[in-house]
mmCIF file of C-alpha atoms and ligand atoms in Angstrom:
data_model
loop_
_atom_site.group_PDB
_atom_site.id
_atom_site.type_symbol
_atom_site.label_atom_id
_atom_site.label_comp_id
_atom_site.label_asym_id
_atom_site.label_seq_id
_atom_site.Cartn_x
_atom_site.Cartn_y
_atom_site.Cartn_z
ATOM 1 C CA UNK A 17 0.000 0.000 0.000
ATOM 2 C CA UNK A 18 1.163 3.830 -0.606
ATOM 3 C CA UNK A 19 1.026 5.109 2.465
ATOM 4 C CA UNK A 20 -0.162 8.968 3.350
ATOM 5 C CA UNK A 21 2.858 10.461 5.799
ATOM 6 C CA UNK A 22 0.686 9.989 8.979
ATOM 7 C CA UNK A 23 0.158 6.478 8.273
ATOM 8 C CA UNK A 24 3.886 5.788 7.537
ATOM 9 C CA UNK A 25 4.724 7.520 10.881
ATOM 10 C CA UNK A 26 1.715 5.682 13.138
ATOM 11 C CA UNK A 27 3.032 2.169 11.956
ATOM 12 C CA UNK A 28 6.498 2.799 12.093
ATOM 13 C CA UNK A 29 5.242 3.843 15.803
ATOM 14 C CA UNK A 30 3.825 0.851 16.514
ATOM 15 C CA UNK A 31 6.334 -1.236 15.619
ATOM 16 C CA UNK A 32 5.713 -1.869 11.865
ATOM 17 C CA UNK A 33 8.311 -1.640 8.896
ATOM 18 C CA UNK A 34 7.777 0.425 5.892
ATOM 19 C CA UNK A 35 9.927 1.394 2.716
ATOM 20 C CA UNK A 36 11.147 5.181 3.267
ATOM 21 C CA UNK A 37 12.218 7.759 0.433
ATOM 22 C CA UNK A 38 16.007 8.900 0.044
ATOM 23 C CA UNK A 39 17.895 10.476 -2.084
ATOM 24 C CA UNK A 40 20.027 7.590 -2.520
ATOM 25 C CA UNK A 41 18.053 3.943 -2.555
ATOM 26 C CA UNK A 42 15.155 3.143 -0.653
ATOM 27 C CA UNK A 43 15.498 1.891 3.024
ATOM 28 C CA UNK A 44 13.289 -0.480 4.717
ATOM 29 C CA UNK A 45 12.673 1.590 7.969
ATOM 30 C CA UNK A 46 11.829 0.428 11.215
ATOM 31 C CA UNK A 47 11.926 2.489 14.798
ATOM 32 C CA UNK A 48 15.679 2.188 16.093
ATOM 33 C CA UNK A 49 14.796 1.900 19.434
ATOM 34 C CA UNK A 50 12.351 -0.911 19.166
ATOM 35 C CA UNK A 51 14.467 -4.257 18.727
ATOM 36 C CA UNK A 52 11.433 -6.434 17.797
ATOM 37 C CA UNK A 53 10.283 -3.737 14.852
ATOM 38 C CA UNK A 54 14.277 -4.380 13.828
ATOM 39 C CA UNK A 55 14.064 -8.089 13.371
ATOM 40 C CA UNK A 56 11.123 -7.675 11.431
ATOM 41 C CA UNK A 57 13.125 -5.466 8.470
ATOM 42 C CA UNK A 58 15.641 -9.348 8.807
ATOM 43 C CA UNK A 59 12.740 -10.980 8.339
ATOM 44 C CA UNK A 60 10.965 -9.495 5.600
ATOM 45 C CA UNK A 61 14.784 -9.229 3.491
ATOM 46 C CA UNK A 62 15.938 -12.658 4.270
ATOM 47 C CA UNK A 63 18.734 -10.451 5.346
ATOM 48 C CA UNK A 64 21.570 -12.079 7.865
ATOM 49 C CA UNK A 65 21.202 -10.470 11.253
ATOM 50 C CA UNK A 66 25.249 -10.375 11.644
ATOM 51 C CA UNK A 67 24.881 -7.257 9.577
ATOM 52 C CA UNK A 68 24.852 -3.647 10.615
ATOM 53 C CA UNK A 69 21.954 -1.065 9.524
ATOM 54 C CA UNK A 70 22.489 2.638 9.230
ATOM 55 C CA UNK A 71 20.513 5.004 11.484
ATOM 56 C CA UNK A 72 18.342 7.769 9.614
ATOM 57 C CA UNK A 73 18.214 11.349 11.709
ATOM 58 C CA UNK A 74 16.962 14.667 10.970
ATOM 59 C CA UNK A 75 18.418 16.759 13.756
ATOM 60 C CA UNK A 76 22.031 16.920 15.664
ATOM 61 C CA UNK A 77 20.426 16.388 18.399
ATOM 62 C CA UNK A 78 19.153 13.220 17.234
ATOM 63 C CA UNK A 79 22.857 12.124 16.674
ATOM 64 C CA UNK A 80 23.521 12.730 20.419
ATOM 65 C CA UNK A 81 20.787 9.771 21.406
ATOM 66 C CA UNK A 82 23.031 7.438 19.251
ATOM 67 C CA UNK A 83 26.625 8.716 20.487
ATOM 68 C CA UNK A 84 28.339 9.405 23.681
ATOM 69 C CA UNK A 85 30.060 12.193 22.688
ATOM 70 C CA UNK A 86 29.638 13.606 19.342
ATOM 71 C CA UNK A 87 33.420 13.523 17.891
ATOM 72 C CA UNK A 88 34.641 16.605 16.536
ATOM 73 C CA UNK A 89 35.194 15.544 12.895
ATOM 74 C CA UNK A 90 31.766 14.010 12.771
ATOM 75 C CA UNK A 91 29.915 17.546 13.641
ATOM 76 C CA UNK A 92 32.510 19.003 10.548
ATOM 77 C CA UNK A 93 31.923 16.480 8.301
ATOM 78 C CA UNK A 94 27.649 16.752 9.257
ATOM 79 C CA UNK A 95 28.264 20.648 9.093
ATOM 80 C CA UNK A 96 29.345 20.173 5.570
ATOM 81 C CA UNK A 97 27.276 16.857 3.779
ATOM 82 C CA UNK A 98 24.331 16.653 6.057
ATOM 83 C CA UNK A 99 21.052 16.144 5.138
ATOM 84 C CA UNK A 100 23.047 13.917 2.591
ATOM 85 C CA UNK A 101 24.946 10.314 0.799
ATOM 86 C CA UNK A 102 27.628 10.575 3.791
ATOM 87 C CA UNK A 103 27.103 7.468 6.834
ATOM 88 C CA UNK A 104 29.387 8.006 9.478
ATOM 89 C CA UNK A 105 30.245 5.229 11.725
ATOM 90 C CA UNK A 106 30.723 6.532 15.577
ATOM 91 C CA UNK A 107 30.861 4.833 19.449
ATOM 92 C CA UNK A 108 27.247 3.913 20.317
ATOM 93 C CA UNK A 109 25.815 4.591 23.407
ATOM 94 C CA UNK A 110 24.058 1.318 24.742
ATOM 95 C CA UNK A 111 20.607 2.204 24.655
ATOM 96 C CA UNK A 112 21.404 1.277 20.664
ATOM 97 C CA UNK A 113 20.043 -1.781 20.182
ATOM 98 C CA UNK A 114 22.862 -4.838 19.222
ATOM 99 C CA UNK A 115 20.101 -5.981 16.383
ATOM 100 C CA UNK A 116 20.817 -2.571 14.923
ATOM 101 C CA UNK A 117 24.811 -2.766 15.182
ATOM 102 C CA UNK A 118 25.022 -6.307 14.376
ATOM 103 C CA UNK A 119 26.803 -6.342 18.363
ATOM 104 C CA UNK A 120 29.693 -4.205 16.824
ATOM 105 C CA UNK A 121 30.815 -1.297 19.569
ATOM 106 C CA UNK A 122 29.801 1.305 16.960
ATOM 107 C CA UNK A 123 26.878 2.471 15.117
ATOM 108 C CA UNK A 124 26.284 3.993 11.628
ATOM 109 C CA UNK A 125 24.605 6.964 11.024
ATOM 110 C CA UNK A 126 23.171 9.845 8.383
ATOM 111 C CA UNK A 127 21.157 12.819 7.812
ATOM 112 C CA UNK A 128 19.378 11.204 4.542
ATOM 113 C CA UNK A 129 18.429 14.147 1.748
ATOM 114 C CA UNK A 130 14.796 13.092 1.494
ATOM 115 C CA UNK A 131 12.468 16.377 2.572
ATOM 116 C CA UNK A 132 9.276 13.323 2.548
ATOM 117 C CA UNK A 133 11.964 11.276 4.607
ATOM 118 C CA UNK A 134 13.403 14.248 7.092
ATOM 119 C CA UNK A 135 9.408 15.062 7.995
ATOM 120 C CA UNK A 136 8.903 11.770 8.746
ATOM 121 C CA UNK A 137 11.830 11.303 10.811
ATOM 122 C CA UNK A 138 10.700 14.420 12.995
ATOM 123 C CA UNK A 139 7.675 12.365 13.404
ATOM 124 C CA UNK A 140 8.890 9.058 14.856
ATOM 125 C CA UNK A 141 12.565 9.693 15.886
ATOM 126 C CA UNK A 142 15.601 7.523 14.817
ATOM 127 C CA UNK A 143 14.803 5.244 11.799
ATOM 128 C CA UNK A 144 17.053 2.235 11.263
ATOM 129 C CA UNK A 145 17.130 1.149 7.600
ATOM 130 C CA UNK A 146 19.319 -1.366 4.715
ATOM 131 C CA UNK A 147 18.438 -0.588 1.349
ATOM 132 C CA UNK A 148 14.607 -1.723 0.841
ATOM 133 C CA UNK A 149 15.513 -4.555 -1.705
ATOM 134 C CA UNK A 150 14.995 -8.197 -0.865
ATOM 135 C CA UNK A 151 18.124 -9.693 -0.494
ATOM 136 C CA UNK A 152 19.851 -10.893 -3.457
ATOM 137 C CA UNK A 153 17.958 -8.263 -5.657
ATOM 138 C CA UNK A 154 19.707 -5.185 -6.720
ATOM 139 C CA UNK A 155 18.796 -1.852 -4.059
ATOM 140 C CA UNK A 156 15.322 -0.291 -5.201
ATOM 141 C CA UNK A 157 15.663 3.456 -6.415
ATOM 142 C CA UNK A 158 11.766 3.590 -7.274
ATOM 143 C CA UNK A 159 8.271 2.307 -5.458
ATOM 144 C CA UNK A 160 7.846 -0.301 -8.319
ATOM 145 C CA UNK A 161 10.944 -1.959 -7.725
ATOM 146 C CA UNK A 162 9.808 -2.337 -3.975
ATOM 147 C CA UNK A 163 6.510 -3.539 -5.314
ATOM 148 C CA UNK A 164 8.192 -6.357 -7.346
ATOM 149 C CA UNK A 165 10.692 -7.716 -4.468
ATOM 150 C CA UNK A 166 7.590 -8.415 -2.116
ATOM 151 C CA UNK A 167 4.517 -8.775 -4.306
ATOM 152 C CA UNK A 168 2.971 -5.674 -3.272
ATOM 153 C CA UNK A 169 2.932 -6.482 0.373
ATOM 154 C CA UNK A 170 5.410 -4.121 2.442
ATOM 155 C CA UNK A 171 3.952 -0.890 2.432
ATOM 156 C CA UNK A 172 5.679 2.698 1.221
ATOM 157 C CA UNK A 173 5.907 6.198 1.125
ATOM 158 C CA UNK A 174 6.209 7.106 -2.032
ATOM 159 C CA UNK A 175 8.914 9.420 -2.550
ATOM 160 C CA UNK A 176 9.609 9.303 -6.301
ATOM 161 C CA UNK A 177 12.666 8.133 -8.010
ATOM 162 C CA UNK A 178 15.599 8.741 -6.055
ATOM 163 C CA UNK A 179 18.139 11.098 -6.864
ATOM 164 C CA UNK A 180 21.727 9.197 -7.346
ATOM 165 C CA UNK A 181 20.840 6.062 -7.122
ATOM 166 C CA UNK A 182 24.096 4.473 -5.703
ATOM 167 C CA UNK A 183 24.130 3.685 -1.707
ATOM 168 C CA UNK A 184 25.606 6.217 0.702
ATOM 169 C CA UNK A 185 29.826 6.757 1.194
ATOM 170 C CA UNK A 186 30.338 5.063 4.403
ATOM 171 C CA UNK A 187 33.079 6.748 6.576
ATOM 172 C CA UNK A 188 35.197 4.702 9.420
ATOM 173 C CA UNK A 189 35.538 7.728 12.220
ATOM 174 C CA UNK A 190 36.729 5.206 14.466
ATOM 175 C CA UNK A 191 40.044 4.627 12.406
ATOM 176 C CA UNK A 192 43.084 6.573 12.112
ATOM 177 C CA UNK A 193 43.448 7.710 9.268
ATOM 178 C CA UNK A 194 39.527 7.934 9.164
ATOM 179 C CA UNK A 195 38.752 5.326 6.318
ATOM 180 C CA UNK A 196 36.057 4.971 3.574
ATOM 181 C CA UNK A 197 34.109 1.805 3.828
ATOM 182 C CA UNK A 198 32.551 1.975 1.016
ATOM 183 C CA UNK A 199 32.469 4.694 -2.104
ATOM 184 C CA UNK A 200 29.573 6.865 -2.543
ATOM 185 C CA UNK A 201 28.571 9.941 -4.343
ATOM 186 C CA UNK A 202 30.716 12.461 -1.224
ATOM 187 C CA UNK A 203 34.231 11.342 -1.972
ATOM 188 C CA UNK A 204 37.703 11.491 -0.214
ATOM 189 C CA UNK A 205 38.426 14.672 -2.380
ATOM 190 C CA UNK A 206 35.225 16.397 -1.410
ATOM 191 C CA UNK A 207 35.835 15.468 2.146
ATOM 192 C CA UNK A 208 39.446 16.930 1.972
ATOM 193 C CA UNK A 209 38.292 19.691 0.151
ATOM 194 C CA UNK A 210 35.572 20.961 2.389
ATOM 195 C CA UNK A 211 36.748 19.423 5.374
ATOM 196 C CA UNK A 212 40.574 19.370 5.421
ATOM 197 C CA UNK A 213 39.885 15.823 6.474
ATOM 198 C CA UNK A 214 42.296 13.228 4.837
ATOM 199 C CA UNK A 215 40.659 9.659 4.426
ATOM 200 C CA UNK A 216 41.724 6.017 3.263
ATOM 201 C CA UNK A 217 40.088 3.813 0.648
ATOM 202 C CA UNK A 218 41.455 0.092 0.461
ATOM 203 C CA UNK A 219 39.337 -1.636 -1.117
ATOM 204 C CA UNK A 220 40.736 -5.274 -1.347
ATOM 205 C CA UNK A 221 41.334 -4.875 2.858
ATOM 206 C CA UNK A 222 40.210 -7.932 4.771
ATOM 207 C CA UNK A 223 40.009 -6.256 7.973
ATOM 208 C CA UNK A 224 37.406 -3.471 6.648
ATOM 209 C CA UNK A 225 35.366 -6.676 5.226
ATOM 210 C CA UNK A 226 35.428 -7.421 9.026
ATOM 211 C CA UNK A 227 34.767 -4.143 9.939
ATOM 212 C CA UNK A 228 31.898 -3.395 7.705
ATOM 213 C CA UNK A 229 30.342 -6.762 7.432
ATOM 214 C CA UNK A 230 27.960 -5.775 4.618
ATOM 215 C CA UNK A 231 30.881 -5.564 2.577
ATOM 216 C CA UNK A 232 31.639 -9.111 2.915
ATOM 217 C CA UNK A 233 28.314 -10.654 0.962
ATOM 218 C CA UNK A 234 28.122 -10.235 -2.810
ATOM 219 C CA UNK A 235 25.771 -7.274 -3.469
ATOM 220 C CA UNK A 236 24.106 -5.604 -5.986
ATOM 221 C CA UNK A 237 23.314 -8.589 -7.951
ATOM 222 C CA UNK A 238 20.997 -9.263 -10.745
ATOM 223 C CA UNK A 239 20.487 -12.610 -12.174
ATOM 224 C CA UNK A 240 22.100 -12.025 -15.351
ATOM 225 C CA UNK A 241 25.794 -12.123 -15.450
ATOM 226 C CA UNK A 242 27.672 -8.688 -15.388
ATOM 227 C CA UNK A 243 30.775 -8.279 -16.901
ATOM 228 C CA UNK A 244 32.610 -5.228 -18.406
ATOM 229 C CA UNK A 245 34.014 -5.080 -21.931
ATOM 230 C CA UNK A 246 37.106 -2.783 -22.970
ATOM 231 C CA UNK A 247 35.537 -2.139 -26.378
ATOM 232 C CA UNK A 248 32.038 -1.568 -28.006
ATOM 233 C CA UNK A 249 31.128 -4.637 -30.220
ATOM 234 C CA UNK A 250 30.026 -4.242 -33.775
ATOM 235 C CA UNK A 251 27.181 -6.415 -33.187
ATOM 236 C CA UNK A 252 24.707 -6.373 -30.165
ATOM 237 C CA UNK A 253 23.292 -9.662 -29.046
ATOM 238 C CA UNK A 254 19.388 -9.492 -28.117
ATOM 239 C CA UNK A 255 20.380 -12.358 -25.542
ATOM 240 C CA UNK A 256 22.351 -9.337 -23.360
ATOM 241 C CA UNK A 257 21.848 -6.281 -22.216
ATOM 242 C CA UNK A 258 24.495 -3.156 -22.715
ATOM 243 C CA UNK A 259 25.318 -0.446 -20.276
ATOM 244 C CA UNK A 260 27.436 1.994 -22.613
ATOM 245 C CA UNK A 261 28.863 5.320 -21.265
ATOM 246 C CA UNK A 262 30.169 6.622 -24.577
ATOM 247 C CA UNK A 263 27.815 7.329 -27.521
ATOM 248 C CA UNK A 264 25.646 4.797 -28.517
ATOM 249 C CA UNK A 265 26.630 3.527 -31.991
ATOM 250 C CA UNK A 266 23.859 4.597 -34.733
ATOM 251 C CA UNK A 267 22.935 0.737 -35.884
ATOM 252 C CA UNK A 268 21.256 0.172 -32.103
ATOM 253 C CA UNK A 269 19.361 3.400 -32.052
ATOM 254 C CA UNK A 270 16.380 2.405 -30.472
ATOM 255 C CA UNK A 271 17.184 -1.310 -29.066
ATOM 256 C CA UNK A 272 16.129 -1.504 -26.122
ATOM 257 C CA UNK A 273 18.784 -4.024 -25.070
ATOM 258 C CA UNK A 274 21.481 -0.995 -25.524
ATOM 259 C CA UNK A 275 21.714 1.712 -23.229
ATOM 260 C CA UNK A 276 24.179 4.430 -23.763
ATOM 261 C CA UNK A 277 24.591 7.462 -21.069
ATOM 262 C CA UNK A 278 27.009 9.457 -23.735
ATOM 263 C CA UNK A 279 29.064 10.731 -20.774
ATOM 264 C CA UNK A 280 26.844 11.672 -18.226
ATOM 265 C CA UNK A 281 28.223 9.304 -15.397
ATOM 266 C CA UNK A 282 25.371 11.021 -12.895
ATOM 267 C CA UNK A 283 22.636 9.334 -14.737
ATOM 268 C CA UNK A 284 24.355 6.411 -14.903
ATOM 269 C CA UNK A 285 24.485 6.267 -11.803
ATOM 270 C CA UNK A 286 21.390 7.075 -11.113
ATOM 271 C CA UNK A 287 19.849 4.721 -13.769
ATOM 272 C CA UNK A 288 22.195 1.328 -12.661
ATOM 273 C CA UNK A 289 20.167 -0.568 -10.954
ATOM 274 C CA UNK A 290 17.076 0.162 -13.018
ATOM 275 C CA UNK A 291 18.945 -0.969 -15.682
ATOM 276 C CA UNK A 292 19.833 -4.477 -13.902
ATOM 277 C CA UNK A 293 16.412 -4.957 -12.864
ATOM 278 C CA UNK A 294 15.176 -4.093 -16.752
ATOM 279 C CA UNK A 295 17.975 -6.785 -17.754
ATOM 280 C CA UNK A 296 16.392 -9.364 -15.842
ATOM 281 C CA UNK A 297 12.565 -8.742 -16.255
ATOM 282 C CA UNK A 298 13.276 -8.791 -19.974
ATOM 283 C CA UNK A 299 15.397 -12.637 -19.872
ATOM 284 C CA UNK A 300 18.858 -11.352 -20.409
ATOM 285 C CA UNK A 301 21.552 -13.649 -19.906
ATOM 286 C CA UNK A 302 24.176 -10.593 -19.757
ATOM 287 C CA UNK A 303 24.864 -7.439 -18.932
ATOM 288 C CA UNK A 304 27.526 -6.063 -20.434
ATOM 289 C CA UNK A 305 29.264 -3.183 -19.475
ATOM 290 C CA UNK A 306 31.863 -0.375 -21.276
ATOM 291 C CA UNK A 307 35.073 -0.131 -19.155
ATOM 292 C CA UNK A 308 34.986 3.380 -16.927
ATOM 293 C CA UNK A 309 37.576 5.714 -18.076
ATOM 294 C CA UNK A 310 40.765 4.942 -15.898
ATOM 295 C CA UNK A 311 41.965 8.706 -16.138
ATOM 296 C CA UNK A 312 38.471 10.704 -16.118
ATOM 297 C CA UNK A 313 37.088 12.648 -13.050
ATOM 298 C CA UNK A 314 33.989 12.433 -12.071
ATOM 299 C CA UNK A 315 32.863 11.824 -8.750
ATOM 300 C CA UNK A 316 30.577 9.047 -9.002
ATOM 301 C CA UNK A 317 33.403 7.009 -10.665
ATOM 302 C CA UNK A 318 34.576 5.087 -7.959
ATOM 303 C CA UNK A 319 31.306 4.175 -6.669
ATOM 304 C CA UNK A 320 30.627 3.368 -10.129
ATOM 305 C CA UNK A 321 33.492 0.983 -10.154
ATOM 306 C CA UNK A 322 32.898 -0.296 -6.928
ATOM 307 C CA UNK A 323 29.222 -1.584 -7.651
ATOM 308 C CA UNK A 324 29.657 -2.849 -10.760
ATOM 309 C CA UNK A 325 32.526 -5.019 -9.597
ATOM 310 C CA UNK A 326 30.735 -6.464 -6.692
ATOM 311 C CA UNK A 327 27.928 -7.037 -9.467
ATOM 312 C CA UNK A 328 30.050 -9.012 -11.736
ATOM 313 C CA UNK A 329 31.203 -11.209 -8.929
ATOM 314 C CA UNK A 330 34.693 -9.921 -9.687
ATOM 315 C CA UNK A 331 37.560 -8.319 -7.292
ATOM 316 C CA UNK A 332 34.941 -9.138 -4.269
ATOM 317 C CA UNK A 333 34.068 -12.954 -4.931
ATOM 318 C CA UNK A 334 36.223 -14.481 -2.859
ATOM 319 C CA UNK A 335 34.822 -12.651 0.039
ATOM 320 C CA UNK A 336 31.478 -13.840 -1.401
ATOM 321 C CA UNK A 337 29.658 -15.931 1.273
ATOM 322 C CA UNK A 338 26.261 -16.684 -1.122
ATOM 323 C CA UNK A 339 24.168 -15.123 0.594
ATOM 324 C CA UNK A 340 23.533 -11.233 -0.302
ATOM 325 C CA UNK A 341 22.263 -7.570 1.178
HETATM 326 O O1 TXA B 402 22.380 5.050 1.007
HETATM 327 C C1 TXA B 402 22.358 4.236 1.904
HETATM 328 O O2 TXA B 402 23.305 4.081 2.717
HETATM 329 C C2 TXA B 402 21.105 3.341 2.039
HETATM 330 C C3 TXA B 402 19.921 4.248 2.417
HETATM 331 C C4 TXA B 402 18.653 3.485 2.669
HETATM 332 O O3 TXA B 402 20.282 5.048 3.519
HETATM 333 N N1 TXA B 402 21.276 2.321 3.002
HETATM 334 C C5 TXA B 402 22.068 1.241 2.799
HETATM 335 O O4 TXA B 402 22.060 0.338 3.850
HETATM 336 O O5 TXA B 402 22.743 1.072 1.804
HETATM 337 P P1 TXA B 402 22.700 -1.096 3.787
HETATM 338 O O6 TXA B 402 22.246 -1.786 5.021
HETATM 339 O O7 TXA B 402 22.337 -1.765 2.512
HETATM 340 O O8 TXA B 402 24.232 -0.842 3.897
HETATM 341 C C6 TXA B 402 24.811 -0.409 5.126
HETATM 342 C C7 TXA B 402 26.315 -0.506 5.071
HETATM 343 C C8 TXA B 402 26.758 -1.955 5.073
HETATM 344 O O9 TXA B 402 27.876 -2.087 4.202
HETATM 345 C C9 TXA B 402 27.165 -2.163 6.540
HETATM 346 O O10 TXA B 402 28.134 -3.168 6.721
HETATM 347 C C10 TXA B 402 27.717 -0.790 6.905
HETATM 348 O O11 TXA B 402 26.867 0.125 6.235
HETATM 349 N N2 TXA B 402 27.633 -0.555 8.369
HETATM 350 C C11 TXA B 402 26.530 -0.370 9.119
HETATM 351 N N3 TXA B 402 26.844 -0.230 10.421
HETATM 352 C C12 TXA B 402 28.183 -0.314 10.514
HETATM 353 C C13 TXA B 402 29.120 -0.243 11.597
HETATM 354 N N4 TXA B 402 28.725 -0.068 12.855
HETATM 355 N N5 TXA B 402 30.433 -0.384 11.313
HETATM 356 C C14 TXA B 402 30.841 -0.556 10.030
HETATM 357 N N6 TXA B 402 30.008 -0.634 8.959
HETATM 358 C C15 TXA B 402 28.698 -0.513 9.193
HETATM 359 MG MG1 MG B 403 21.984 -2.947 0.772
#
């Protein structure tokens, strides 16, 4: 059901989940506070309980019910990204319940850019949310997608399609240097730039997989095999499905098995997951994907890279444990 914002904030209240708006993916929300409301977003993923949700706020003052003592760095870094795609991951204080920090010490937290989203938030308090797909499908980015993962039966506010499309950066403020968990649309140089804070990214890192467990299962999967390609074929096979970023060649004007975003590495970003989702309703066997430009800027790039790796099962699969987020 499409819920009206007074009905998405009276069953969130009484212990119900429900899919929430951001400008990111959509989350599947349940009161922070409340553990048995918690399991109930496990249960209705088939997500494992061993990993960590983020905590939606709408106020600074919500962030001190979460933490002991707000750290410097995290008031800078909220000064400059928040309401936004930046998670930072901070001491909890124990009223947190250990369903929502997967019993780590710590607890992961943002200001989401959703104005449907923020109002609720006011309503009910901290909302604890993963990405509102059922695990193993790629994260929703519009109501329909929701819709298809559970057959119409978890109920949402409808906040449109979201904005970027890609998950949150998630920021280690825990570690010195203060490390990036995992790439999102604020990167390191925006966080240098704005912040004169100087992060870390290692990707390949075993000990962030143990950090950040959500890391460790193989996300953002469709069913169809992804794999990139250096070079644009002559010939497009109807049996797979093409993700170009340079122009689309003339002859496939139209196709809709190949999708070019001539450059604009926002809407491909924004588009990704649609696109997997399209690849699999229509039977593809493949998605195929152009090679990123190694020595372009852009800052959706690495999260770009990131996802589309852990799609195609490639630098990440032997941290793959079968089950996914
Ligand atoms: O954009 C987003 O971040 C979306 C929207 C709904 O806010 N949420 C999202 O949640 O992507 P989820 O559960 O799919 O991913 C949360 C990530 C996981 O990689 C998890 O391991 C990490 O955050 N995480 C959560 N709590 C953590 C903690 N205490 N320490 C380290 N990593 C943590
Ligand atoms: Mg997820």
């Amino acid at each position: 059901m499409i819920l009206t914002l007074k009905q998405a904030s009276e069953l969130l209240l009484s212990g119900e989940v429900v899919a929430i708006p951001t400008e990111t993916v959509y989350g599947l929300a349940a009161d922070a506070f409340n553990p048995l409301a918690v399991e109930k977003i496990f249960l209705t993923k088939g997500r494992p309980s061993d990993n960590p949700l983020i905590v939606h706020i709408c106020s600074l003052d919500q962030l001190a019910e979460l933490t002991p003592a707000i750290p410097a760095s995290a008031r800078t870094l909220a000064e400059a990204f928040w309401p936004g795609p930046l998670t930072l991951v901070i001491g909890k204080r124990p009223e947190v319940p250990d369903i929502v920090t997967g019993g780590l010490p710590t607890v992961a937290v943002r200001m989401p850019d959703h104005p449907l989203t923020l109002a609720l938030i006011r309503l009910t308090g901290p909302l604890t949310a993963p990405s509102a797909n059922r695990s193993g499908t790629p994260s929703p980015t519009r109501p329909s997608h929701i819709a298809d993962d559970y057959n119409s039966s978890v109920d949402i506010l409808d906040g449109g399609e979201c904005k970027i499309g890609i998950e949150s950066t998630v920021l280690d403020l825990t570690s010195k240097p203060v490390k990036i968990l995992r790439p999102g649309a604020i990167t390191a140089e925006m966080i240098q730039h704005k912040t004169g804070i100087e992060t870390m990214y290692t990707p390949d890192d075993q000990k962030d997989l143990n950090k950040s467990p959500g890391t460790r299962y193989t996300h953002y999967k469709p069913k169809a095999t992804v794999r990139w390609i250096s070079r644009i074929p002559g010939q497009f096979k109807e049996s797979a499905y093409y993700l170009l970023h340079s122009d689309t060649p003339g002859d496939s004007e139209g196709s809709e098995n190949v999708i070019s975003f001539s450059g604009d590495f926002s809407l491909f970003a924004q588009k990704l997951y649609d696109h997997f989702r399209t690849a699999d309703w229509l039977g593809c066997s493949e998605i195929i994907i152009e090679d990123l430009p190694p020595d372009q800027f852009h800052p959706l790039l690495p999260a770009l890279r990131d996802r589309i790796s852990k799609a195609s099962g490639g630098e990440q699969s032997d941290y793959a444990r079968g089950t996914q987020d």
